[in-house]
Amino acid sequence: VQAPRADEFEISIFGPGRGECIVAHLGGGDWVIVDSCIDRESGRPAAIRYLSDIAVDIAHSVKLFIVTHWHDDHMRGASKVLEEAEAALFVCSDALRSKEFLTLASCGSGTTPSYGVKEFYAILETLKSRLLVREAGPNWALHDKRIFQRHGLGTVPLAEVWSLSPSSAGVTLAKKEIAELLPPELAPKTAIHQSANDVAVALLVQVGAMAAVLGSDLQADTGPNRGWQAVLASPNRPQVKARVLKVPHHGSKNADHPGVWQQMLEPSPFALLTPFSSGISPLPTETDRQRLLGRTPNLFCTARATSWAPPRRSQAVERTMKEVAIKRRGISGPMGQVTLRCNLDDPTNTISVRLFGTAVHLEAA
Amino acid sequence: MPVVSSPDYRFQLLQQWEGRVSNISDAEFTAVLRDLTDPSKPDEEATFSLEEIPEQDKGLVVTGAIFYWVIGYRMSASGQKTRSSDLRFRRLPVWTRAEIKRLAKRAEEFGEVLGIGRSASAAG
């Protein structure tokens, strides 16, 4: 794969079955990374592997690194991404701007089994050391906030990145929930429970006439002042219709609001999806797939499957596992990647799609 | 293969995982298993009956709890070889007052650098 030209917009979504990462080229050699997951084959963060493969100068060309929320499946390798993206502005949810969250993240200095907490602790250490030598603190994402702007020059148009969430009510609630997660004295050191997706940062990426809504895991079922309902109700967000949607929360019904498709997207947008293969109900379900296909025929997913065969072991071990475990399944597979590109000079903004690894174009049965 | 010996038997370890409980229902629990024998193998998810857990350990089965699953051969002194499976929940260490103070102190340091102000004490 060749790196996109300066006058090309590109957006790639990566998914290894449980995890998600987005890498976008804003034109002009400027890149944005959203969330992080690990590429099993190389053991490296997917974004770092991809940008290295296409010879992008990660240290200087990545302008923004956004962690949309602190759930494990969006955080693996995030501290490594920040370390390598030396010039990037780090962005995270305003709901995490609290003394309570910093205390919770400090649990990551020990042996907690919570990846999200561990990664956030390492990120805080990197930010601390950067802040001691230069102004490189985080930007706290909140609804209707422009978090990045690059002026247009020649064939490279104006680029902006807006955070559409969390809402003020979402921040208030999330801060309260985070405070309740702090371990009391004598509590066992279990994994830290990760609460709902009120803190998630949904984004609008706009480059010239091209726009993409990146839905993170933001939910639609959380009341009128939070989640997608708050985004839709806001008069202050940019009133553009996007051609690309990163489908929120792995296609779950609880994150799908018809108003997003009607008010924020062009008809038949390119919808990008990653599965979530863990838990009682892996996502997307068949019902989710059919619902999304009813919204757009241009639905692409980093994998068709939501579970994989578990790794094989010796006969004696396999026999015992069958006797003891009621069921087993692999929860991560090979990496899938969907890449969309378009020429920013092209008035029709024709989008080309490339699929790598396990990625598929989902079509109606 | 590692072999553990005791006066009564020898144990030949075949496979070991660290599990983290992700979900519990009335009779079952589900966990993500990390392979400790071959760390290059990807995580997997398995569901177990709570009947597999010794009565005295059942209180330890909570979301986020850590356990070890060991499969191997037990070989008795008389030469009998039996395949065995052992699911054992870790009695997790607890947060001490000193540790909670350390968390608050570290958070305060981050807060000062990030301009978030003084840290709260952890609950409790």
GROMACS .gro file of C-alpha atoms in nm:
model
  489
    1VAL     CA    1   0.000   0.000   0.000
    2GLN     CA    2   0.126   0.344  -0.091
    3ALA     CA    3   0.077   0.637   0.146
    4PRO     CA    4  -0.198   0.873   0.028
    5ARG     CA    5  -0.095   1.181  -0.165
    6ALA     CA    6  -0.108   1.524  -0.001
    7ASP     CA    7  -0.436   1.594  -0.183
    8GLU     CA    8  -0.603   1.270  -0.075
    9PHE     CA    9  -0.825   1.207   0.226
   10GLU     CA   10  -0.799   0.860   0.374
   11ILE     CA   11  -0.965   0.685   0.662
   12SER     CA   12  -0.881   0.332   0.780
   13ILE     CA   13  -1.048   0.128   1.048
   14PHE     CA   14  -0.871  -0.166   1.211
   15GLY     CA   15  -1.029  -0.445   1.411
   16PRO     CA   16  -0.882  -0.768   1.546
   17GLY     CA   17  -1.214  -0.905   1.676
   18ARG     CA   18  -1.204  -0.732   2.009
   19GLY     CA   19  -1.061  -0.385   1.969
   20GLU     CA   20  -1.077  -0.089   1.741
   21CYS     CA   21  -0.855   0.181   1.595
   22ILE     CA   22  -0.905   0.449   1.330
   23VAL     CA   23  -0.631   0.624   1.135
   24ALA     CA   24  -0.717   0.921   0.914
   25HIS     CA   25  -0.515   1.131   0.671
   26LEU     CA   26  -0.644   1.488   0.663
   27GLY     CA   27  -0.447   1.573   0.351
   28GLY     CA   28  -0.120   1.764   0.351
   29GLY     CA   29   0.059   1.481   0.534
   30ASP     CA   30  -0.135   1.541   0.857
   31TRP     CA   31  -0.264   1.232   1.038
   32VAL     CA   32  -0.507   1.161   1.321
   33ILE     CA   33  -0.525   0.842   1.527
   34VAL     CA   34  -0.840   0.753   1.720
   35ASP     CA   35  -0.819   0.476   1.984
   36SER     CA   36  -0.585   0.180   1.971
   37CYS     CA   37  -0.582  -0.197   1.932
   38ILE     CA   38  -0.303  -0.448   1.891
   39ASP     CA   39  -0.209  -0.623   1.570
   40ARG     CA   40  -0.158  -0.981   1.688
   41GLU     CA   41   0.087  -1.072   1.413
   42SER     CA   42   0.340  -0.799   1.491
   43GLY     CA   43   0.247  -0.737   1.855
   44ARG     CA   44   0.239  -0.363   1.776
   45PRO     CA   45  -0.045  -0.113   1.790
   46ALA     CA   46  -0.234  -0.137   1.460
   47ALA     CA   47  -0.192   0.236   1.389
   48ILE     CA   48   0.184   0.224   1.441
   49ARG     CA   49   0.221  -0.081   1.222
   50TYR     CA   50   0.015   0.070   0.940
   51LEU     CA   51   0.183   0.410   0.942
   52SER     CA   52   0.529   0.247   0.959
   53ASP     CA   53   0.440   0.021   0.667
   54ILE     CA   54   0.352   0.319   0.449
   55ALA     CA   55   0.660   0.513   0.569
   56VAL     CA   56   0.480   0.794   0.753
   57ASP     CA   57   0.697   0.992   0.995
   58ILE     CA   58   0.488   0.907   1.301
   59ALA     CA   59   0.677   1.133   1.539
   60HIS     CA   60   0.595   1.448   1.342
   61SER     CA   61   0.304   1.375   1.109
   62VAL     CA   62   0.049   1.252   1.363
   63LYS     CA   63  -0.114   1.575   1.481
   64LEU     CA   64  -0.384   1.432   1.704
   65PHE     CA   65  -0.420   1.118   1.910
   66ILE     CA   66  -0.768   1.079   2.055
   67VAL     CA   67  -0.867   0.819   2.310
   68THR     CA   68  -1.246   0.824   2.297
   69HIS     CA   69  -1.299   0.638   2.627
   70TRP     CA   70  -1.106   0.412   2.860
   71HIS     CA   71  -1.258   0.073   2.784
   72ASP     CA   72  -1.003  -0.204   2.728
   73ASP     CA   73  -1.105  -0.268   2.368
   74HIS     CA   74  -1.023   0.091   2.265
   75MET     CA   75  -0.707   0.128   2.471
   76ARG     CA   76  -0.466  -0.158   2.397
   77GLY     CA   77  -0.133  -0.013   2.296
   78ALA     CA   78  -0.255   0.346   2.341
   79SER     CA   79   0.040   0.446   2.559
   80LYS     CA   80   0.280   0.317   2.292
   81VAL     CA   81   0.098   0.520   2.027
   82LEU     CA   82   0.134   0.838   2.232
   83GLU     CA   83   0.500   0.763   2.298
   84GLU     CA   84   0.571   0.733   1.924
   85ALA     CA   85   0.349   1.020   1.814
   86GLU     CA   86   0.574   1.277   1.978
   87ALA     CA   87   0.418   1.585   1.824
   88ALA     CA   88   0.057   1.474   1.863
   89LEU     CA   89  -0.189   1.662   2.077
   90PHE     CA   90  -0.349   1.408   2.311
   91VAL     CA   91  -0.726   1.433   2.341
   92CYS     CA   92  -0.954   1.251   2.583
   93SER     CA   93  -1.298   1.297   2.730
   94ASP     CA   94  -1.364   1.592   2.959
   95ALA     CA   95  -1.537   1.341   3.185
   96LEU     CA   96  -1.190   1.213   3.277
   97ARG     CA   97  -1.073   1.557   3.389
   98SER     CA   98  -1.121   1.486   3.758
   99LYS     CA   99  -0.911   1.415   4.060
  100GLU     CA  100  -1.112   1.095   4.102
  101PHE     CA  101  -1.019   0.962   3.759
  102LEU     CA  102  -0.653   1.045   3.817
  103THR     CA  103  -0.673   0.844   4.140
  104LEU     CA  104  -0.840   0.556   3.960
  105ALA     CA  105  -0.582   0.567   3.679
  106SER     CA  106  -0.307   0.557   3.942
  107CYS     CA  107  -0.422   0.200   4.018
  108GLY     CA  108  -0.250   0.124   3.688
  109SER     CA  109   0.088   0.165   3.855
  110GLY     CA  110   0.035  -0.171   4.025
  111THR     CA  111  -0.071  -0.513   3.911
  112THR     CA  112  -0.431  -0.440   3.813
  113PRO     CA  113  -0.558  -0.670   3.539
  114SER     CA  114  -0.745  -0.375   3.380
  115TYR     CA  115  -0.576  -0.285   3.050
  116GLY     CA  116  -0.761   0.043   3.014
  117VAL     CA  117  -0.640   0.162   3.354
  118LYS     CA  118  -0.284   0.044   3.293
  119GLU     CA  119  -0.270   0.217   2.957
  120PHE     CA  120  -0.412   0.538   3.099
  121TYR     CA  121  -0.157   0.538   3.377
  122ALA     CA  122   0.124   0.503   3.122
  123ILE     CA  123  -0.031   0.786   2.916
  124LEU     CA  124  -0.040   1.012   3.222
  125GLU     CA  125   0.328   0.939   3.283
  126THR     CA  126   0.412   1.035   2.924
  127LEU     CA  127   0.202   1.352   2.945
  128LYS     CA  128   0.365   1.444   3.274
  129SER     CA  129   0.716   1.411   3.133
  130ARG     CA  130   0.619   1.606   2.819
  131LEU     CA  131   0.457   1.880   3.022
  132LEU     CA  132   0.771   1.921   3.226
  133VAL     CA  133   0.967   2.010   2.911
  134ARG     CA  134   0.703   2.178   2.692
  135GLU     CA  135   0.337   2.273   2.674
  136ALA     CA  136   0.193   1.936   2.576
  137GLY     CA  137  -0.101   1.877   2.803
  138PRO     CA  138  -0.417   1.703   2.695
  139ASN     CA  139  -0.708   1.867   2.522
  140TRP     CA  140  -1.032   1.773   2.698
  141ALA     CA  141  -1.304   1.682   2.453
  142LEU     CA  142  -1.655   1.810   2.516
  143HIS     CA  143  -1.965   1.859   2.302
  144ASP     CA  144  -1.946   2.116   2.020
  145LYS     CA  145  -1.575   2.178   2.060
  146ARG     CA  146  -1.329   2.226   1.777
  147ILE     CA  147  -1.022   2.036   1.887
  148PHE     CA  148  -0.811   2.075   1.573
  149GLN     CA  149  -0.791   2.312   1.282
  150ARG     CA  150  -0.552   2.330   0.988
  151HIS     CA  151  -0.588   2.614   0.744
  152GLY     CA  152  -0.609   2.530   0.377
  153LEU     CA  153  -0.314   2.592   0.148
  154GLY     CA  154  -0.306   2.526  -0.229
  155THR     CA  155  -0.474   2.193  -0.304
  156VAL     CA  156  -0.490   2.105   0.067
  157PRO     CA  157  -0.820   2.231   0.208
  158LEU     CA  158  -0.920   2.345   0.555
  159ALA     CA  159  -0.935   2.056   0.801
  160GLU     CA  160  -1.119   2.053   1.131
  161VAL     CA  161  -1.187   1.793   1.397
  162TRP     CA  162  -1.479   1.853   1.635
  163SER     CA  163  -1.576   1.660   1.943
  164LEU     CA  164  -1.954   1.614   1.951
  165SER     CA  165  -1.969   1.455   2.295
  166PRO     CA  166  -1.974   1.401   2.591
  167SER     CA  167  -2.258   1.631   2.685
  168SER     CA  168  -2.244   1.832   3.008
  169ALA     CA  169  -2.497   1.595   3.166
  170GLY     CA  170  -2.290   1.295   3.050
  171VAL     CA  171  -1.978   1.444   3.208
  172THR     CA  172  -2.155   1.504   3.538
  173LEU     CA  173  -2.289   1.151   3.554
  174ALA     CA  174  -1.964   0.991   3.442
  175LYS     CA  175  -1.765   1.181   3.706
  176LYS     CA  176  -2.003   1.055   3.972
  177GLU     CA  177  -1.971   0.698   3.844
  178ILE     CA  178  -1.593   0.720   3.833
  179ALA     CA  179  -1.583   0.842   4.193
  180GLU     CA  180  -1.785   0.536   4.291
  181LEU     CA  181  -1.526   0.309   4.129
  182LEU     CA  182  -1.246   0.421   4.361
  183PRO     CA  183  -1.137   0.124   4.571
  184PRO     CA  184  -1.226   0.150   4.937
  185GLU     CA  185  -0.980   0.034   5.199
  186LEU     CA  186  -0.967  -0.346   5.234
  187ALA     CA  187  -1.148  -0.403   4.902
  188PRO     CA  188  -0.995  -0.687   4.701
  189LYS     CA  189  -0.785  -0.587   4.402
  190THR     CA  190  -1.018  -0.708   4.132
  191ALA     CA  191  -1.026  -0.571   3.779
  192ILE     CA  192  -1.180  -0.226   3.773
  193HIS     CA  193  -1.534  -0.228   3.644
  194GLN     CA  194  -1.576  -0.006   3.340
  195SER     CA  195  -1.903   0.176   3.340
  196ALA     CA  196  -2.129   0.279   3.053
  197ASN     CA  197  -2.032   0.485   2.754
  198ASP     CA  198  -2.137   0.832   2.872
  199VAL     CA  199  -1.779   0.954   2.856
  200ALA     CA  200  -1.727   0.845   2.494
  201VAL     CA  201  -1.606   1.110   2.253
  202ALA     CA  202  -1.788   1.110   1.919
  203LEU     CA  203  -1.607   1.310   1.652
  204LEU     CA  204  -1.669   1.497   1.332
  205VAL     CA  205  -1.372   1.506   1.095
  206GLN     CA  206  -1.408   1.757   0.815
  207VAL     CA  207  -1.161   1.808   0.531
  208GLY     CA  208  -1.288   2.037   0.258
  209ALA     CA  209  -1.618   1.893   0.139
  210MET     CA  210  -1.547   1.551   0.291
  211ALA     CA  211  -1.680   1.475   0.638
  212ALA     CA  212  -1.683   1.169   0.862
  213VAL     CA  213  -1.867   1.105   1.187
  214LEU     CA  214  -1.673   0.874   1.416
  215GLY     CA  215  -1.924   0.735   1.664
  216SER     CA  216  -1.694   0.577   1.925
  217ASP     CA  217  -1.916   0.372   2.160
  218LEU     CA  218  -2.157   0.659   2.225
  219GLN     CA  219  -2.500   0.526   2.311
  220ALA     CA  220  -2.845   0.644   2.206
  221ASP     CA  221  -3.045   0.501   2.494
  222THR     CA  222  -2.918   0.717   2.777
  223GLY     CA  223  -3.178   0.991   2.806
  224PRO     CA  224  -3.238   1.323   2.631
  225ASN     CA  225  -2.939   1.512   2.771
  226ARG     CA  226  -2.679   1.251   2.701
  227GLY     CA  227  -2.540   1.035   2.422
  228TRP     CA  228  -2.666   1.075   2.065
  229GLN     CA  229  -2.984   1.248   2.177
  230ALA     CA  230  -2.778   1.534   2.315
  231VAL     CA  231  -2.561   1.546   2.000
  232LEU     CA  232  -2.868   1.567   1.777
  233ALA     CA  233  -3.031   1.832   1.992
  234SER     CA  234  -2.729   2.060   1.992
  235PRO     CA  235  -2.762   2.371   1.771
  236ASN     CA  236  -2.390   2.439   1.806
  237ARG     CA  237  -2.236   2.143   1.628
  238PRO     CA  238  -2.130   2.193   1.263
  239GLN     CA  239  -2.439   2.135   1.053
  240VAL     CA  240  -2.276   1.927   0.781
  241LYS     CA  241  -2.382   1.594   0.640
  242ALA     CA  242  -2.106   1.336   0.646
  243ARG     CA  243  -2.036   1.071   0.383
  244VAL     CA  244  -1.864   0.836   0.627
  245LEU     CA  245  -1.978   0.693   0.961
  246LYS     CA  246  -1.777   0.486   1.204
  247VAL     CA  247  -2.076   0.293   1.335
  248PRO     CA  248  -2.099   0.346   1.712
  249HIS     CA  249  -2.058   0.066   1.964
  250HIS     CA  250  -1.992  -0.217   1.720
  251GLY     CA  251  -2.334  -0.186   1.560
  252SER     CA  252  -2.527  -0.235   1.883
  253LYS     CA  253  -2.891  -0.131   1.882
  254ASN     CA  254  -2.829   0.073   2.197
  255ALA     CA  255  -2.606   0.312   1.999
  256ASP     CA  256  -2.816   0.343   1.684
  257HIS     CA  257  -3.029   0.656   1.658
  258PRO     CA  258  -3.227   0.709   1.335
  259GLY     CA  259  -3.172   1.083   1.372
  260VAL     CA  260  -2.799   1.037   1.319
  261TRP     CA  261  -2.866   0.885   0.975
  262GLN     CA  262  -3.126   1.144   0.885
  263GLN     CA  263  -2.966   1.461   1.018
  264MET     CA  264  -2.593   1.399   1.023
  265LEU     CA  265  -2.527   1.176   0.723
  266GLU     CA  266  -2.573   1.186   0.348
  267PRO     CA  267  -2.796   0.915   0.202
  268SER     CA  268  -2.627   0.571   0.176
  269PRO     CA  269  -2.313   0.673   0.361
  270PHE     CA  270  -2.004   0.456   0.387
  271ALA     CA  271  -2.048   0.288   0.725
  272LEU     CA  272  -1.746   0.126   0.891
  273LEU     CA  273  -1.783  -0.126   1.167
  274THR     CA  274  -1.571  -0.342   1.399
  275PRO     CA  275  -1.704  -0.647   1.582
  276PHE     CA  276  -1.686  -0.697   1.957
  277SER     CA  277  -1.634  -1.066   2.006
  278SER     CA  278  -1.635  -1.091   2.384
  279GLY     CA  279  -1.921  -1.106   2.633
  280ILE     CA  280  -2.260  -1.271   2.641
  281SER     CA  281  -2.382  -1.110   2.318
  282PRO     CA  282  -2.104  -1.049   2.068
  283LEU     CA  283  -2.167  -0.754   1.838
  284PRO     CA  284  -2.295  -0.696   1.581
  285THR     CA  285  -2.576  -0.949   1.603
  286GLU     CA  286  -2.749  -1.067   1.285
  287THR     CA  287  -3.036  -0.831   1.373
  288ASP     CA  288  -2.788  -0.544   1.402
  289ARG     CA  289  -2.642  -0.629   1.062
  290GLN     CA  290  -2.983  -0.635   0.898
  291ARG     CA  291  -3.085  -0.307   1.063
  292LEU     CA  292  -2.765  -0.137   0.946
  293LEU     CA  293  -2.805  -0.278   0.596
  294GLY     CA  294  -3.151  -0.122   0.593
  295ARG     CA  295  -2.979   0.213   0.649
  296THR     CA  296  -2.701   0.180   0.390
  297PRO     CA  297  -2.580  -0.069   0.132
  298ASN     CA  298  -2.223   0.057   0.187
  299LEU     CA  299  -2.159  -0.131   0.511
  300PHE     CA  300  -1.806  -0.258   0.572
  301CYS     CA  301  -1.683  -0.457   0.869
  302THR     CA  302  -1.330  -0.554   0.971
  303ALA     CA  303  -1.449  -0.916   1.010
  304ARG     CA  304  -1.757  -1.117   0.927
  305ALA     CA  305  -1.715  -1.338   1.233
  306THR     CA  306  -1.774  -1.244   1.595
  307SER     CA  307  -1.595  -1.550   1.728
  308TRP     CA  308  -1.313  -1.769   1.615
  309ALA     CA  309  -1.208  -2.126   1.687
  310PRO     CA  310  -1.005  -2.126   2.006
  311PRO     CA  311  -0.636  -2.211   1.965
  312ARG     CA  312  -0.564  -2.586   1.944
  313ARG     CA  313  -0.366  -2.758   2.215
  314SER     CA  314  -0.244  -3.112   2.284
  315GLN     CA  315  -0.503  -3.390   2.278
  316ALA     CA  316  -0.491  -3.442   2.654
  317VAL     CA  317  -0.545  -3.070   2.717
  318GLU     CA  318  -0.823  -3.045   2.458
  319ARG     CA  319  -0.999  -3.346   2.609
  320THR     CA  320  -0.986  -3.198   2.957
  321MET     CA  321  -1.104  -2.858   2.838
  322LYS     CA  322  -1.406  -3.021   2.673
  323GLU     CA  323  -1.488  -3.201   2.997
  324VAL     CA  324  -1.456  -2.894   3.221
  325ALA     CA  325  -1.564  -2.591   3.017
  326ILE     CA  326  -1.926  -2.563   2.906
  327LYS     CA  327  -1.820  -2.365   2.600
  328ARG     CA  328  -1.512  -2.197   2.458
  329ARG     CA  329  -1.441  -1.951   2.182
  330GLY     CA  330  -1.159  -1.746   2.044
  331ILE     CA  331  -1.219  -1.375   2.096
  332SER     CA  332  -0.956  -1.231   1.871
  333GLY     CA  333  -0.877  -1.309   1.515
  334PRO     CA  334  -0.646  -1.180   1.248
  335MET     CA  335  -0.655  -0.806   1.180
  336GLY     CA  336  -0.909  -0.669   0.935
  337GLN     CA  337  -0.873  -0.326   0.778
  338VAL     CA  338  -1.111  -0.116   0.572
  339THR     CA  339  -0.957   0.183   0.395
  340LEU     CA  340  -1.150   0.458   0.218
  341ARG     CA  341  -0.978   0.716   0.002
  342CYS     CA  342  -1.086   1.012  -0.201
  343ASN     CA  343  -0.918   1.286  -0.394
  344LEU     CA  344  -0.984   1.619  -0.223
  345ASP     CA  345  -0.970   1.794  -0.563
  346ASP     CA  346  -1.248   1.578  -0.702
  347PRO     CA  347  -1.575   1.776  -0.686
  348THR     CA  348  -1.772   1.449  -0.678
  349ASN     CA  349  -1.562   1.317  -0.386
  350THR     CA  350  -1.561   0.966  -0.534
  351ILE     CA  351  -1.459   0.722  -0.265
  352SER     CA  352  -1.254   0.409  -0.330
  353VAL     CA  353  -1.271   0.120  -0.086
  354ARG     CA  354  -0.995  -0.132  -0.011
  355LEU     CA  355  -1.034  -0.431   0.219
  356PHE     CA  356  -0.747  -0.610   0.390
  357GLY     CA  357  -0.724  -0.925   0.600
  358THR     CA  358  -1.061  -1.037   0.731
  359ALA     CA  359  -1.250  -0.720   0.629
  360VAL     CA  360  -1.573  -0.765   0.432
  361HIS     CA  361  -1.843  -0.573   0.253
  362LEU     CA  362  -2.159  -0.680   0.432
  363GLU     CA  363  -2.446  -0.728   0.194
  364ALA     CA  364  -2.812  -0.805   0.237
  365ALA     CA  365  -2.886  -1.178   0.229
  366MET     CA  366   0.710  -3.030   3.085
  367PRO     CA  367   0.742  -2.896   3.441
  368VAL     CA  368   0.703  -3.164   3.707
  369VAL     CA  369   0.603  -3.088   4.065
  370SER     CA  370   0.681  -3.353   4.326
  371SER     CA  371   0.535  -3.420   4.668
  372PRO     CA  372   0.583  -3.726   4.892
  373ASP     CA  373   0.256  -3.875   4.763
  374TYR     CA  374   0.253  -3.787   4.397
  375ARG     CA  375   0.425  -3.611   4.113
  376PHE     CA  376   0.242  -3.355   3.902
  377GLN     CA  377   0.326  -3.301   3.537
  378LEU     CA  378   0.196  -2.965   3.423
  379LEU     CA  379   0.049  -2.963   3.072
  380GLN     CA  380  -0.128  -2.631   3.056
  381GLN     CA  381  -0.194  -2.327   3.272
  382TRP     CA  382  -0.412  -2.018   3.224
  383GLU     CA  383  -0.488  -1.706   3.419
  384GLY     CA  384  -0.860  -1.630   3.401
  385ARG     CA  385  -1.049  -1.309   3.468
  386VAL     CA  386  -1.419  -1.338   3.541
  387SER     CA  387  -1.619  -1.126   3.299
  388ASN     CA  388  -1.972  -1.241   3.371
  389ILE     CA  389  -2.162  -1.443   3.631
  390SER     CA  390  -2.508  -1.594   3.612
  391ASP     CA  391  -2.691  -1.818   3.859
  392ALA     CA  392  -2.511  -2.138   3.770
  393GLU     CA  393  -2.226  -2.036   3.542
  394PHE     CA  394  -1.947  -1.788   3.501
  395THR     CA  395  -1.760  -1.671   3.194
  396ALA     CA  396  -1.397  -1.568   3.191
  397VAL     CA  397  -1.128  -1.447   2.956
  398LEU     CA  398  -0.834  -1.688   2.968
  399ARG     CA  399  -0.475  -1.580   2.917
  400ASP     CA  400  -0.239  -1.862   2.827
  401LEU     CA  401   0.049  -1.874   3.075
  402THR     CA  402   0.207  -2.181   2.915
  403ASP     CA  403   0.235  -2.026   2.570
  404PRO     CA  404   0.184  -1.650   2.597
  405SER     CA  405   0.194  -1.616   2.218
  406LYS     CA  406  -0.148  -1.783   2.200
  407PRO     CA  407  -0.440  -1.538   2.184
  408ASP     CA  408  -0.684  -1.494   2.471
  409GLU     CA  409  -0.998  -1.701   2.460
  410GLU     CA  410  -1.325  -1.700   2.646
  411ALA     CA  411  -1.469  -1.997   2.835
  412THR     CA  412  -1.782  -2.061   3.037
  413PHE     CA  413  -1.774  -2.287   3.344
  414SER     CA  414  -2.032  -2.429   3.578
  415LEU     CA  415  -2.008  -2.290   3.930
  416GLU     CA  416  -2.015  -2.655   4.037
  417GLU     CA  417  -1.651  -2.674   3.929
  418ILE     CA  418  -1.559  -2.440   4.214
  419PRO     CA  419  -1.501  -2.575   4.566
  420GLU     CA  420  -1.768  -2.455   4.808
  421GLN     CA  421  -1.520  -2.251   5.014
  422ASP     CA  422  -1.407  -2.061   4.703
  423LYS     CA  423  -1.752  -1.974   4.566
  424GLY     CA  424  -1.755  -1.639   4.746
  425LEU     CA  425  -1.445  -1.544   4.550
  426VAL     CA  426  -1.626  -1.569   4.217
  427VAL     CA  427  -1.704  -1.206   4.145
  428THR     CA  428  -1.670  -1.000   3.828
  429GLY     CA  429  -1.305  -0.912   3.783
  430ALA     CA  430  -1.181  -1.195   4.007
  431ILE     CA  431  -0.867  -1.376   3.900
  432PHE     CA  432  -0.822  -1.754   3.897
  433TYR     CA  433  -0.579  -2.010   3.767
  434TRP     CA  434  -0.673  -2.314   3.563
  435VAL     CA  435  -0.415  -2.591   3.566
  436ILE     CA  436  -0.432  -2.913   3.363
  437GLY     CA  437  -0.180  -3.190   3.404
  438TYR     CA  438  -0.110  -3.548   3.508
  439ARG     CA  439  -0.092  -3.663   3.868
  440MET     CA  440   0.129  -3.967   3.911
  441SER     CA  441   0.095  -4.151   4.237
  442ALA     CA  442   0.378  -4.331   4.412
  443SER     CA  443   0.222  -4.658   4.298
  444GLY     CA  444   0.254  -4.547   3.936
  445GLN     CA  445  -0.109  -4.457   3.870
  446LYS     CA  446  -0.145  -4.171   3.622
  447THR     CA  447  -0.455  -3.950   3.633
  448ARG     CA  448  -0.542  -3.650   3.420
  449SER     CA  449  -0.639  -3.360   3.645
  450SER     CA  450  -0.794  -3.016   3.616
  451ASP     CA  451  -0.780  -2.761   3.892
  452LEU     CA  452  -0.965  -2.426   3.889
  453ARG     CA  453  -0.837  -2.221   4.178
  454PHE     CA  454  -0.944  -1.868   4.263
  455ARG     CA  455  -0.679  -1.632   4.386
  456ARG     CA  456  -0.744  -1.478   4.724
  457LEU     CA  457  -0.677  -1.128   4.604
  458PRO     CA  458  -0.472  -0.892   4.813
  459VAL     CA  459  -0.670  -0.597   4.942
  460TRP     CA  460  -0.614  -0.226   4.910
  461THR     CA  461  -0.441  -0.108   5.224
  462ARG     CA  462  -0.471   0.238   5.373
  463ALA     CA  463  -0.108   0.308   5.280
  464GLU     CA  464  -0.167   0.205   4.919
  465ILE     CA  465  -0.477   0.420   4.893
  466LYS     CA  466  -0.276   0.713   5.025
  467ARG     CA  467  -0.010   0.642   4.764
  468LEU     CA  468  -0.275   0.643   4.489
  469ALA     CA  469  -0.405   0.978   4.610
  470LYS     CA  470  -0.051   1.118   4.622
  471ARG     CA  471   0.028   1.001   4.271
  472ALA     CA  472  -0.303   1.144   4.147
  473GLU     CA  473  -0.217   1.473   4.313
  474GLU     CA  474   0.116   1.483   4.129
  475PHE     CA  475  -0.060   1.420   3.797
  476GLY     CA  476  -0.325   1.675   3.886
  477GLU     CA  477  -0.070   1.945   3.958
  478VAL     CA  478   0.104   1.891   3.626
  479LEU     CA  479  -0.221   1.869   3.432
  480GLY     CA  480  -0.378   2.158   3.620
  481ILE     CA  481  -0.660   1.956   3.768
  482GLY     CA  482  -0.605   2.062   4.127
  483ARG     CA  483  -0.576   1.865   4.440
  484SER     CA  484  -0.667   1.497   4.437
  485ALA     CA  485  -0.947   1.345   4.637
  486SER     CA  486  -0.876   1.066   4.876
  487ALA     CA  487  -0.990   0.732   4.755
  488ALA     CA  488  -1.323   0.630   4.900
  489GLY     CA  489  -1.337   0.460   5.236
   0.00000   0.00000   0.00000
